[in-house]
CSV table of C-alpha atoms in Angstrom, one decimal:
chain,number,residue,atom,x,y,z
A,4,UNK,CA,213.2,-99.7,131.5
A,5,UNK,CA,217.0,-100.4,131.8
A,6,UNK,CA,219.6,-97.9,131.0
A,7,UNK,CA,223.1,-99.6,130.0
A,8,UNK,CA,226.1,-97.6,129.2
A,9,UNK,CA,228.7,-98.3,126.2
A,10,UNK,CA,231.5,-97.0,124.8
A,11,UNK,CA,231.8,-96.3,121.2
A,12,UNK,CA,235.3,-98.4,121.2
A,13,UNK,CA,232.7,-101.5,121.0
A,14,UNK,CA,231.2,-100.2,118.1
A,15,UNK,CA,233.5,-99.5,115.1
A,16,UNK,CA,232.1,-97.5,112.4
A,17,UNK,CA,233.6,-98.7,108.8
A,18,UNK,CA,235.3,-95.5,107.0
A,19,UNK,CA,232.3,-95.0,104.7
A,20,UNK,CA,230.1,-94.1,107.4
A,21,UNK,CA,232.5,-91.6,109.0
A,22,UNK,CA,233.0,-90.2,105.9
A,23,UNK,CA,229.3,-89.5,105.5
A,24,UNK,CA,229.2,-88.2,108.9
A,25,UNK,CA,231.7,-85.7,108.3
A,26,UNK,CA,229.8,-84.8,105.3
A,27,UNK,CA,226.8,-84.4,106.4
A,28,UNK,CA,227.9,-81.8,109.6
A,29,UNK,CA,228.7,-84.6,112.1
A,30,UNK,CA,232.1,-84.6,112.2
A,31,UNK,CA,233.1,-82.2,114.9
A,32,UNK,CA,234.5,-82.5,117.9
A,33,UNK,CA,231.3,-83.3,120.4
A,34,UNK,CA,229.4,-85.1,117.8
A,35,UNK,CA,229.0,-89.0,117.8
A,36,UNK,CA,230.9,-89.5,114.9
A,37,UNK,CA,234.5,-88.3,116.8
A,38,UNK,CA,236.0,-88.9,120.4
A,39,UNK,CA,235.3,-91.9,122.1
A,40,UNK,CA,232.6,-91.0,124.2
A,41,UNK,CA,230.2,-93.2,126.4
A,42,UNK,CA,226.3,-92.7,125.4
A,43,UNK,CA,223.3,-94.2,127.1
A,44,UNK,CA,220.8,-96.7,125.1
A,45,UNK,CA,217.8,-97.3,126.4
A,46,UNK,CA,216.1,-100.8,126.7
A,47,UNK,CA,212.8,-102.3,127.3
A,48,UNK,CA,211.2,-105.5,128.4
A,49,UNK,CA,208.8,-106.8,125.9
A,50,UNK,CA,205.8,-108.5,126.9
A,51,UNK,CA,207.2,-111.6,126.3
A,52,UNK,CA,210.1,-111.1,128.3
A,53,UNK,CA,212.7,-110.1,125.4
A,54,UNK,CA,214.6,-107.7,126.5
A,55,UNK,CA,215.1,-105.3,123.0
A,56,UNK,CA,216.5,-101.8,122.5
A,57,UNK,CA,213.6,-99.0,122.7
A,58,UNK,CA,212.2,-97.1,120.0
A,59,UNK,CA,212.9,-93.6,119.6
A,60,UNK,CA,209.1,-93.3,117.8
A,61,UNK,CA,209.5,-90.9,115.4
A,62,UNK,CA,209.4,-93.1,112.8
A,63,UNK,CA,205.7,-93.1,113.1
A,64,UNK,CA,203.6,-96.2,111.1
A,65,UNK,CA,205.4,-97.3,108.5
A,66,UNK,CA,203.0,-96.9,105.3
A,67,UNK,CA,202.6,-99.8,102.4
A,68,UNK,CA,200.7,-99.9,99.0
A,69,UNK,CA,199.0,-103.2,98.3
A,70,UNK,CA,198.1,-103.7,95.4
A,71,UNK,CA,194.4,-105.3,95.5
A,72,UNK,CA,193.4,-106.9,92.1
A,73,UNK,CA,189.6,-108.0,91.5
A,74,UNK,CA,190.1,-110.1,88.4
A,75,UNK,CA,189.6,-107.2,85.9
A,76,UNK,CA,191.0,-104.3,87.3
A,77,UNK,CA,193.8,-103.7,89.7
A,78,UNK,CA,193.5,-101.1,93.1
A,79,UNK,CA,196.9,-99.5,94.3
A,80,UNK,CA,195.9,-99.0,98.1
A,81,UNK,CA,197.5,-97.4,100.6
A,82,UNK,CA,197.5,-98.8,104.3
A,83,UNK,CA,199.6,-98.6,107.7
A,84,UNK,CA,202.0,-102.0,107.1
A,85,UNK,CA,200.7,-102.7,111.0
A,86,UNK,CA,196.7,-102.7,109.6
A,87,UNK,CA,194.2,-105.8,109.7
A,88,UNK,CA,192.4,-107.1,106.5
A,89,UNK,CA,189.7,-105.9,108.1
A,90,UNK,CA,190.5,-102.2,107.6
A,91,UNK,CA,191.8,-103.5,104.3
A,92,UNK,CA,187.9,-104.6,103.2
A,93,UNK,CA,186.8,-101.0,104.7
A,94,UNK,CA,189.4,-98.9,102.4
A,95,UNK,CA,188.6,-101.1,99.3
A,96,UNK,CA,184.9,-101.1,100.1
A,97,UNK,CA,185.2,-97.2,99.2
A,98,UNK,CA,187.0,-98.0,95.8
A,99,UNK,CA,184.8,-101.0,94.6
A,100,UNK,CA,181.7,-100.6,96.5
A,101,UNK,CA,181.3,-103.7,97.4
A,102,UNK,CA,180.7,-104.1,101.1
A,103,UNK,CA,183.5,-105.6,103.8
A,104,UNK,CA,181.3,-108.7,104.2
A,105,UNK,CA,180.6,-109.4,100.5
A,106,UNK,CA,184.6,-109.5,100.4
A,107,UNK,CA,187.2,-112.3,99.7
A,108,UNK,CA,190.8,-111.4,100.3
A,109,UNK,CA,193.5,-114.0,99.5
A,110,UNK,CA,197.4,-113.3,100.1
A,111,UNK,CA,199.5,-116.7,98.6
A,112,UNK,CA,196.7,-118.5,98.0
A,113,UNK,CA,194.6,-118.6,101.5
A,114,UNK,CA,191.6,-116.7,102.6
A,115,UNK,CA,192.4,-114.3,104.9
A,116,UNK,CA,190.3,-113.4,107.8
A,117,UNK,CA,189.4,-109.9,108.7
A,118,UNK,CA,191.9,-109.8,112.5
A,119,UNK,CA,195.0,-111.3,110.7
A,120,UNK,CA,197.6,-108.8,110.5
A,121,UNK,CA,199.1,-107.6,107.3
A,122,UNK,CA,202.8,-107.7,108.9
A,123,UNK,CA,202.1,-110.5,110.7
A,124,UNK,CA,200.9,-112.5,107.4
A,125,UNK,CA,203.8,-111.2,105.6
A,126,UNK,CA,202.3,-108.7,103.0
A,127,UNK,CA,204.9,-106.1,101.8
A,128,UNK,CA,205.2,-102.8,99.8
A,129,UNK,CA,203.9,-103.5,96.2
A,130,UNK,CA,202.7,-107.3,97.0
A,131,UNK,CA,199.2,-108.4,95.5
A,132,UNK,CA,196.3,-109.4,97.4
A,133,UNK,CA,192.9,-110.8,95.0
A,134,UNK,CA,189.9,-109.7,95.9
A,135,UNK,CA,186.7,-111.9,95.5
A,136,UNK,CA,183.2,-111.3,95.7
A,137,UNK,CA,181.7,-114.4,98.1
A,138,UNK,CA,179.7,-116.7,96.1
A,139,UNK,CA,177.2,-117.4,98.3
A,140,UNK,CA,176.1,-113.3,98.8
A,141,UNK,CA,176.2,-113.1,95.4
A,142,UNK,CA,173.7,-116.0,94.5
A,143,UNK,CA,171.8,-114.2,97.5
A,144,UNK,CA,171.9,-111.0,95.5
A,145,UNK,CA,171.2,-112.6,91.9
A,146,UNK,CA,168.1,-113.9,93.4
A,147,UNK,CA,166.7,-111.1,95.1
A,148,UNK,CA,167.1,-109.4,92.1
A,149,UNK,CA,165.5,-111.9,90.2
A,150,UNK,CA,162.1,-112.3,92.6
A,151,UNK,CA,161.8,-108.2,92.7
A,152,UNK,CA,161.4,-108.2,88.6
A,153,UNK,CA,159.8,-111.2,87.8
A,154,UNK,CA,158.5,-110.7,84.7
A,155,UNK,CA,155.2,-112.9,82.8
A,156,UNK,CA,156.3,-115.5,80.5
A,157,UNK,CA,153.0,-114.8,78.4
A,158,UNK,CA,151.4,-111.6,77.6
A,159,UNK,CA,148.2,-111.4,77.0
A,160,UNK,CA,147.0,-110.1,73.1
A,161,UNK,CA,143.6,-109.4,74.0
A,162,UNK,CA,141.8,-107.5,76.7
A,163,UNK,CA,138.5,-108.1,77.6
């Protein structure tokens, strides 16, 4: 981590925001809204060698609603915006029942597997995701269904 000092004669502020500072309780005299102080930011060395100005984490996960919809109905779920369509499938498995591997997800018209990243993909707050059932479990279903009740195509009249 690299420490690198500034002074607020760099950064002007535009008079709306001082005026909001002032507002708001900042404006006295040790505050960062007035005098022309030197503060510390801190930066840090990304993995890939990008050197960015650090977090202050309190922000926590920033929290999105996708809106799932399954051809007939529509799901309003809420997910970290960080999450994988995997944990996407596990929260809508709870609301349709359907099970994460009997799930289709498609975000502008591609398939989506289950590590792509929601962020990374580009879903948003209050963007749509369709949710398919895959063909070929369901055929699997239909016809495990169908061999369990298989019922006689003649019945007989009389018993002997």
């Amino acid at each position: 981590m690299i420490k690198l000092r500034y002074s607020k004669r760099l950064f002007k502020r535009s008079p709306s925001s001082k005026q909001q500072a002032a507002t708001c309780g900042g404006g006295g005299n040790g505050s960062a809204a007035g005098g022309g102080g030197a503060e510390q930011i801190e930066w840090e060395v990304r993995p890939g060698g990008m050197l960015v100005q650090k977090r202050d984490g309190k922000g926590g996960e920033e929290v999105i609603v996708v809106r799932v919809s399954t051809g007939f109905s529509w799901h309003d779920v809420s997910i970290g915006a960080t999450s994988t369509f995997g944990e996407l499938k596990v929260m809508l498995s709870m609301v349709t029942g359907l099970e994460p591997r009997e799930q289709r997800l498609l975000f502008r018209g591609k398939e989506r597997e289950d590590t792509d990243h929601l962020h990374m993909v580009g879903v948003r707050d209050k963007d749509k995701v369709l949710l398919l059932e895959d063909p070929a479990l369901k055929d699997m279903k239909l016809r495990a269904l169908a061999a369990q009740v298989v019922p006689s195509p003649c019945q007989p009249f009389i018993q002997v």
